[in-house]
Amino acid sequence: SVYTPSSEISTSPQKNFHGLGLKYSIERATILLRTGKNCSLLLYEIASLHDDLVRELHKLCPALLENATANTPMEGFAKDVNSCVLSYASQTSLLGNCIRNHVAKPYKDNAKQMAEGVTKHYDEYTAARGKCATARKEALKCRRRYVDGVREVEGALANLRKGRRNRSKRRNK
């Protein structure tokens, strides 16, 4: 029968529809899992780029502006620009940390939990299906023994009836 869970798992979906929804949802979850991991990696790389930008701004900005404008009328303006650039670097650092800790990390953790969940559900399904197949084989074996026993009893009854008829025919003769 087409809907029995005890059919072979490896048969094509055209012949075996049991668990088809689970199989398709697992395939979909696997695709989403890969997408989530890739998004997580991309976000970690973006956070790393923010960190690199901040490091370079801290390294270059103060020395470059102070040396270029020392003892000139632009010195005050350069200090203001330096202050703005350092503020920008600070905000960029906060953005990088936020991306890493509040966006990328949950993606990564969710992908890990999803992978474990998908594996767990599919393993439980295949184990239950294997138990069902074993139970079905055992039930068919018991049925075969029962049918053989019934045939044997019916044969014995037929022989007894035949023997009674033969005995009654002998008596009547």
PDB file of C-alpha atoms in Angstrom, residues 3 13 18 41 69 80 86 93 97 103 108 112-113 126 142 144 164 170:
ATOM      1  CA  TYR A   3       0.699   5.161   2.561  1.00  0.00           C
ATOM      2  CA  PRO A  13       8.310   9.617  -3.545  1.00  0.00           C
ATOM      3  CA  HIS A  18       4.563   8.492   3.864  1.00  0.00           C
ATOM      4  CA  LEU A  41      29.574  34.653   7.921  1.00  0.00           C
ATOM      5  CA  THR A  69      48.037  71.751  11.053  1.00  0.00           C
ATOM      6  CA  ASP A  80      37.281  69.709  15.637  1.00  0.00           C
ATOM      7  CA  LEU A  86      37.144  59.925  16.555  1.00  0.00           C
ATOM      8  CA  SER A  93      33.082  50.420  16.580  1.00  0.00           C
ATOM      9  CA  ASN A  97      30.055  45.140  17.932  1.00  0.00           C
ATOM     10  CA  VAL A 103      22.811  40.039  14.633  1.00  0.00           C
ATOM     11  CA  LYS A 108      24.926  31.399  13.958  1.00  0.00           C
ATOM     12  CA  LYS A 112      23.324  25.384  14.991  1.00  0.00           C
ATOM     13  CA  GLN A 113      20.057  24.702  16.857  1.00  0.00           C
ATOM     14  CA  THR A 126      13.623   6.935  10.569  1.00  0.00           C
ATOM     15  CA  CYS A 142       2.241 -14.048  12.741  1.00  0.00           C
ATOM     16  CA  ARG A 144       1.113 -16.339   7.987  1.00  0.00           C
ATOM     17  CA  ARG A 164     -17.070 -39.843  10.315  1.00  0.00           C
ATOM     18  CA  ARG A 170     -19.414 -48.631   7.090  1.00  0.00           C
TER      19      ARG A 170
END
